[in-house]
JSON list of C-alpha atoms in Angstrom, two decimals:
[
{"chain": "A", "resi": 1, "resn": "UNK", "atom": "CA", "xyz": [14.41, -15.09, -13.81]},
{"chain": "A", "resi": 2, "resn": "UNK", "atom": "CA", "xyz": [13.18, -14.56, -10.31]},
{"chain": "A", "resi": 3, "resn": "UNK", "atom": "CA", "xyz": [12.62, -10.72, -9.14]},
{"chain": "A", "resi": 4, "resn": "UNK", "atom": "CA", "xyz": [14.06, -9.95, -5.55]},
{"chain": "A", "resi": 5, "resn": "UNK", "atom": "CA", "xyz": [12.83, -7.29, -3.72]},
{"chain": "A", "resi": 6, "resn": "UNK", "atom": "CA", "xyz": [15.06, -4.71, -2.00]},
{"chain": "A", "resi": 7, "resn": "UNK", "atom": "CA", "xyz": [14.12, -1.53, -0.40]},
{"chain": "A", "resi": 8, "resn": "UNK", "atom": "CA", "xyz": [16.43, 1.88, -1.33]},
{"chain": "A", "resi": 9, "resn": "UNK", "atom": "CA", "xyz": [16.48, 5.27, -0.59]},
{"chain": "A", "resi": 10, "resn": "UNK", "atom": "CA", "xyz": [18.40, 5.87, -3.37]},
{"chain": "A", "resi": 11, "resn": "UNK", "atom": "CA", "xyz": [17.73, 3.88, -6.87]},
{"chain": "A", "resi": 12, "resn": "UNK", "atom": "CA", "xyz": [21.34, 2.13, -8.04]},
{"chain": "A", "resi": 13, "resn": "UNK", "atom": "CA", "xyz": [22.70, 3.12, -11.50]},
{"chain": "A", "resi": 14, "resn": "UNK", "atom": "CA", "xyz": [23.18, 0.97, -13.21]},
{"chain": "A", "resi": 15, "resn": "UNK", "atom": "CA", "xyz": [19.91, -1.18, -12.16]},
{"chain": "A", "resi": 16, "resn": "UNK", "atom": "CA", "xyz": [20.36, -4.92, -11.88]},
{"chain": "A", "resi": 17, "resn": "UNK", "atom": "CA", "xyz": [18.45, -7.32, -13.18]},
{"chain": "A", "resi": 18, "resn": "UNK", "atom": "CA", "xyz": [15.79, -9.19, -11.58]},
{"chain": "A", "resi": 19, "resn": "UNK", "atom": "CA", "xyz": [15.72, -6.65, -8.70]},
{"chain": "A", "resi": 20, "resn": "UNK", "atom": "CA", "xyz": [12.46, -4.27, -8.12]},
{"chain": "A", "resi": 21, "resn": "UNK", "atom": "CA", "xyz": [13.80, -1.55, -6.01]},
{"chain": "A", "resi": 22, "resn": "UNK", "atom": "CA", "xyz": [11.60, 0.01, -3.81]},
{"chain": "A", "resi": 23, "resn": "UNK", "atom": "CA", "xyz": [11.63, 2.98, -2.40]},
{"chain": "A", "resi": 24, "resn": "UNK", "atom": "CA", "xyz": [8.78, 3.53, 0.29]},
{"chain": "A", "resi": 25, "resn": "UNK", "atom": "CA", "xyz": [9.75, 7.23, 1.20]},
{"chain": "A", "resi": 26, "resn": "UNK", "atom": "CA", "xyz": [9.25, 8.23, -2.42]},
{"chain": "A", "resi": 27, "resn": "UNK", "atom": "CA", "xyz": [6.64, 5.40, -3.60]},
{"chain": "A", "resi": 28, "resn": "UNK", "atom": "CA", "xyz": [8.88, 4.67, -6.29]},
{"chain": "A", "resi": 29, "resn": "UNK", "atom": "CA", "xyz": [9.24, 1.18, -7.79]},
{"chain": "A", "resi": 30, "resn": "UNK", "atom": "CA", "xyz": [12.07, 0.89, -10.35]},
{"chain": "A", "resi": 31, "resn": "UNK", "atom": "CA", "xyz": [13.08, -2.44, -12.30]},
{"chain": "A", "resi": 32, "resn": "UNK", "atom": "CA", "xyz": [14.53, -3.86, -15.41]},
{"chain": "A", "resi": 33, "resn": "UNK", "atom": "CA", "xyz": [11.55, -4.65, -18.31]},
{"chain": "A", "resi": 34, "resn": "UNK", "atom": "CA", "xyz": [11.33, -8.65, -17.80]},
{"chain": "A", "resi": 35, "resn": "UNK", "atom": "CA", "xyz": [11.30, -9.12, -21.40]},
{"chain": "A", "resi": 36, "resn": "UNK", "atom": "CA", "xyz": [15.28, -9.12, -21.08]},
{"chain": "A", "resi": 37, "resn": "UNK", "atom": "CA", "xyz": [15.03, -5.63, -23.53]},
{"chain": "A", "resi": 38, "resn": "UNK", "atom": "CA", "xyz": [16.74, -3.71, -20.87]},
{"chain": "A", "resi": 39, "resn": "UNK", "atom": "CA", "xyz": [14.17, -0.90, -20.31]},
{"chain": "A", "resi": 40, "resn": "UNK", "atom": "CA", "xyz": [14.17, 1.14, -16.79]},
{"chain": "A", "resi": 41, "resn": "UNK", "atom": "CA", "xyz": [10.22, 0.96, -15.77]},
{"chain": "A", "resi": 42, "resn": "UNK", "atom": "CA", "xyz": [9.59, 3.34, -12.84]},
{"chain": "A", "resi": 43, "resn": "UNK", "atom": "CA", "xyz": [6.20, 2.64, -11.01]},
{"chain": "A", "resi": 44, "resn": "UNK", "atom": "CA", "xyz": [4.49, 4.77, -8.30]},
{"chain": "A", "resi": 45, "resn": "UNK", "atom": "CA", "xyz": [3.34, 3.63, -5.33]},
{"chain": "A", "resi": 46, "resn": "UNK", "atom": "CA", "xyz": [0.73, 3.63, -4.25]},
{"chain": "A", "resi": 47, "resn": "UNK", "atom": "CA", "xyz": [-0.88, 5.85, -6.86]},
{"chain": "A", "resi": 48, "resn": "UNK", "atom": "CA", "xyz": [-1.32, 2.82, -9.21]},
{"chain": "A", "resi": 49, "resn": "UNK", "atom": "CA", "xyz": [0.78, -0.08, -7.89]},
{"chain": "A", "resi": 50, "resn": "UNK", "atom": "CA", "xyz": [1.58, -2.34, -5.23]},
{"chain": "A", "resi": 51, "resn": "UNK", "atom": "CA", "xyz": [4.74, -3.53, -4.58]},
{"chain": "A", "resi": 52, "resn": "UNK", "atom": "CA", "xyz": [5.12, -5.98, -1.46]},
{"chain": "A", "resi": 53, "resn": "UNK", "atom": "CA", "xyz": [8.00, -7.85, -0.15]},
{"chain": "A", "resi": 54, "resn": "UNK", "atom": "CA", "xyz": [7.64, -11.85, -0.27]},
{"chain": "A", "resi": 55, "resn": "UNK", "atom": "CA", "xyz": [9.90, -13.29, 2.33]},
{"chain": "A", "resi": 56, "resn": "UNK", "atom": "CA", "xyz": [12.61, -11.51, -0.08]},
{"chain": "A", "resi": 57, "resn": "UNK", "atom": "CA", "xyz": [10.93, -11.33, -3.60]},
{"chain": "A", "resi": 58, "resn": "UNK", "atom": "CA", "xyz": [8.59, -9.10, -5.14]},
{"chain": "A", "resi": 59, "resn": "UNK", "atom": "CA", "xyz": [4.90, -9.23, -5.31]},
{"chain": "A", "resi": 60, "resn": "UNK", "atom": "CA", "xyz": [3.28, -6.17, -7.64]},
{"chain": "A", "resi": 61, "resn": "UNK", "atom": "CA", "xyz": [-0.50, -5.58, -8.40]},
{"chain": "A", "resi": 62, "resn": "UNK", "atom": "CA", "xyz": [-1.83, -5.13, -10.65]},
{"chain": "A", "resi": 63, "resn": "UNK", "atom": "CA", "xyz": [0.05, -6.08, -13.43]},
{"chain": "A", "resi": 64, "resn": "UNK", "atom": "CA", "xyz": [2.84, -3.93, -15.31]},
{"chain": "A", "resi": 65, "resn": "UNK", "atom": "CA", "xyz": [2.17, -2.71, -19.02]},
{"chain": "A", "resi": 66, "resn": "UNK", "atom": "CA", "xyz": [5.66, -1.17, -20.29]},
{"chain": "A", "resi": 67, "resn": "UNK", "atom": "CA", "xyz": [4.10, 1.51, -23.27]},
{"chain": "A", "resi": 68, "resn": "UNK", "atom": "CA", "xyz": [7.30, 3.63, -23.81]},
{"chain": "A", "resi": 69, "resn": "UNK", "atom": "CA", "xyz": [9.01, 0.80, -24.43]},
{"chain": "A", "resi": 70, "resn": "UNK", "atom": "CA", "xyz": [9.30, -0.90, -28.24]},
{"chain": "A", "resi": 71, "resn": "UNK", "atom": "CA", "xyz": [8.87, -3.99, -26.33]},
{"chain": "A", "resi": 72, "resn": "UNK", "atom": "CA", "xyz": [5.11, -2.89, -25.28]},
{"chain": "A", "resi": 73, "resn": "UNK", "atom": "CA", "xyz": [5.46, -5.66, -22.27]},
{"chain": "A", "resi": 74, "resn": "UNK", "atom": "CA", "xyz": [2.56, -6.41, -20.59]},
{"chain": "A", "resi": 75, "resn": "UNK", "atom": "CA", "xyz": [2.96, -8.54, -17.44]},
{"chain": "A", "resi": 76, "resn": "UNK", "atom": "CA", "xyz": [2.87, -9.66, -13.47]},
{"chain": "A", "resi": 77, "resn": "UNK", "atom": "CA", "xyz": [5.25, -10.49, -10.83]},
{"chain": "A", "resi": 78, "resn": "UNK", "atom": "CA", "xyz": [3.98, -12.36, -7.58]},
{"chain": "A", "resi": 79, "resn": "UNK", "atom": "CA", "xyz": [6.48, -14.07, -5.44]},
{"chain": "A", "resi": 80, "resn": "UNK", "atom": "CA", "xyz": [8.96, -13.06, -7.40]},
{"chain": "A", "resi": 81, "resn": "UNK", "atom": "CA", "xyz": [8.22, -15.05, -10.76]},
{"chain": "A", "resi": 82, "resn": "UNK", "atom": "CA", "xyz": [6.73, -13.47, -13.64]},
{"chain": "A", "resi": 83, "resn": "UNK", "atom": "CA", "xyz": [3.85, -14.16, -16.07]},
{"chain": "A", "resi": 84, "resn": "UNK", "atom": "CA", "xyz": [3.93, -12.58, -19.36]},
{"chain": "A", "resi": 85, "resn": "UNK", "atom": "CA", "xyz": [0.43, -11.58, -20.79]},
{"chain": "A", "resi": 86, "resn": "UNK", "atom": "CA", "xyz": [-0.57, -10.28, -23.72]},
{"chain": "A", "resi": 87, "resn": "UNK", "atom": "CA", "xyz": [0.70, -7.04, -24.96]},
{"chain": "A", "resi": 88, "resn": "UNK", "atom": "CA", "xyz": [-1.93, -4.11, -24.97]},
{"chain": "A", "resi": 89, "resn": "UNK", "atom": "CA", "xyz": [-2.08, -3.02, -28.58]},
{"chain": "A", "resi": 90, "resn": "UNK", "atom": "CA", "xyz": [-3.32, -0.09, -30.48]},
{"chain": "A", "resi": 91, "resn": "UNK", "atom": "CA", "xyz": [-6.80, 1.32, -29.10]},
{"chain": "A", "resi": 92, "resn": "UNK", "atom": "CA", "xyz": [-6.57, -0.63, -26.04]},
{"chain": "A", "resi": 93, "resn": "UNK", "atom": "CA", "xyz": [-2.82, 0.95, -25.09]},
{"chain": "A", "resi": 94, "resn": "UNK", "atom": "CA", "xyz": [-4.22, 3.99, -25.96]},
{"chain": "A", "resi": 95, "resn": "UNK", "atom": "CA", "xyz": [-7.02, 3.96, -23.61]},
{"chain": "A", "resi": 96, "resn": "UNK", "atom": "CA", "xyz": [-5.36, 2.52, -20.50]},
{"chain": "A", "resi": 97, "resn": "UNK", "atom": "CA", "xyz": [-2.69, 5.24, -20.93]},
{"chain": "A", "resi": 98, "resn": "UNK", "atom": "CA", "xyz": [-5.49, 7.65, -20.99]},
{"chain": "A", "resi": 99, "resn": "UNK", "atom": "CA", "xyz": [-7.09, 6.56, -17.86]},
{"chain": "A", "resi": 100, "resn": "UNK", "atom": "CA", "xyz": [-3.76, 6.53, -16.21]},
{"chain": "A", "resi": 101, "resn": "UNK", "atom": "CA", "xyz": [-3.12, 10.40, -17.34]},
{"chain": "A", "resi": 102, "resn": "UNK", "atom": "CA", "xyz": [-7.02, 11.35, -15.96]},
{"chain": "A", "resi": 103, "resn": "UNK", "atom": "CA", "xyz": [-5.90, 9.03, -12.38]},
{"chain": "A", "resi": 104, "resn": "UNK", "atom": "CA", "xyz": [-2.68, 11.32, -12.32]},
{"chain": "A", "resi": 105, "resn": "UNK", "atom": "CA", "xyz": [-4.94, 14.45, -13.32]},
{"chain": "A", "resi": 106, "resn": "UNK", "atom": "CA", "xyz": [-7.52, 13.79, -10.26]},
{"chain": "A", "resi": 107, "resn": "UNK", "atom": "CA", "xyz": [-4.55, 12.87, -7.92]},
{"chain": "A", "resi": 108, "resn": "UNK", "atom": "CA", "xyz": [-3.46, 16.00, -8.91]},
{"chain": "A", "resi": 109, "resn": "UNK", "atom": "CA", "xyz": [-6.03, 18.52, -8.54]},
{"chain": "A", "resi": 110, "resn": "UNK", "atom": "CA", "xyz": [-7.07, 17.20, -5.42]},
{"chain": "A", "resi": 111, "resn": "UNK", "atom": "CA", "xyz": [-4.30, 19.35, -3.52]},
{"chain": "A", "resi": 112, "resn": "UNK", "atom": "CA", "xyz": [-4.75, 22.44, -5.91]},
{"chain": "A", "resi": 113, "resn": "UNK", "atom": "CA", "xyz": [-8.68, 22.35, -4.93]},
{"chain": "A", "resi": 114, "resn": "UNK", "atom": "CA", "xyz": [-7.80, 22.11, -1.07]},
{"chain": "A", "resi": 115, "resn": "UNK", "atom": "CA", "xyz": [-5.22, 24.84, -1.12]},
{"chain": "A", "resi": 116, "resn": "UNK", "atom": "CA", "xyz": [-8.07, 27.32, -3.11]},
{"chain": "A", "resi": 117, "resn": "UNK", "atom": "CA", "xyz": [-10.18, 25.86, -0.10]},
{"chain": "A", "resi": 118, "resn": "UNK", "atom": "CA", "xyz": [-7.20, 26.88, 2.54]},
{"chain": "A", "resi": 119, "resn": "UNK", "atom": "CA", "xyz": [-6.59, 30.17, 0.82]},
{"chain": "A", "resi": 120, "resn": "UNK", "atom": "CA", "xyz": [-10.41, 31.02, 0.80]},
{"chain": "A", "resi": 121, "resn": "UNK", "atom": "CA", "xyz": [-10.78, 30.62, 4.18]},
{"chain": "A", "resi": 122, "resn": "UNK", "atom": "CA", "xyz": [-7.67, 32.68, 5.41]},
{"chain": "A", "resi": 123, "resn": "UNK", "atom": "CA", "xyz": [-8.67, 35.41, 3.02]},
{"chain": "A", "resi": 124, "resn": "UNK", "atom": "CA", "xyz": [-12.12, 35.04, 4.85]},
{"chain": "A", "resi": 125, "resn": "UNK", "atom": "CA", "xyz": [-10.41, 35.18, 8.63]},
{"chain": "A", "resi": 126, "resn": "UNK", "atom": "CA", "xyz": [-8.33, 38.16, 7.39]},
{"chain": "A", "resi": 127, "resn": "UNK", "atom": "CA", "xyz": [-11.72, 40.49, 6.30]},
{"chain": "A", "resi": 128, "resn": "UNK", "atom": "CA", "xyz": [-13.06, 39.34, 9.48]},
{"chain": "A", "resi": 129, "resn": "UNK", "atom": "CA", "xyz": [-10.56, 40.60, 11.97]},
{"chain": "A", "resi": 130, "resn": "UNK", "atom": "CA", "xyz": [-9.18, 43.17, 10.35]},
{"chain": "A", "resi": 131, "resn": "UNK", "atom": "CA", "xyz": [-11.78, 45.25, 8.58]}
]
């Protein structure tokens, strides 16, 4: 099987096979598992993938590990075609899952600390003009 690429605004239901939509207003990558077990694997973009279109097929970096998935598919797609690796097992799965939580948990505070940073400084203007 060779993955196409095919930007969306809206992902289809039900997804087709061998397609990675992408959807650059949400960063959203959604595809079929390419073990052929029929899992939906939803990536975001750019936080920690890549998806790029190849003269019509997809290109994504770095690879694609499928953990809530029995299948526990680990693998890449560039130009379209796909390389299976080994699956992450055990301690390993376990630790890239936890680096991806602490990415999302950074990503995430980020905002919170600059709107405490926003909020601090209006609170600031506000004592100062109208004390």
């Amino acid at each position: 099987m060779r993955y196409r690429y095919e930007e969306v605004t809206k992902t289809p239901k039900p997804l087709e096979a061998g397609i990675v939509y992408h959807n650059p207003s949400f960063e959203l990558a959604t595809l079929l598992c390419a073990c052929g077990c029929g899992h939906k694997v939803t990536l975001l973009v750019p936080d920690g993938h890549r998806v790029i279109n190849n003269s019509g097929y997809a290109t994504i970096t770095p690879s694609i590990g499928v953990f809530d998935a029995p299948c526990m598919s680990h693998y890449f797609i560039t130009n379209g075609h796909v390389r299976m690796l080994m699956p992450f097992r055990g301690a390993q799965a376990a630790s890239v899952m936890r680096s991806q939580i602490a990415r999302h948990a950074r990503r995430d505070e980020k905002p919170v600390e600059e709107a405490r940073g926003f909020w601090a400084g209006l609170k600031k203007l506000w004592k100062r003009f109208f004390r």
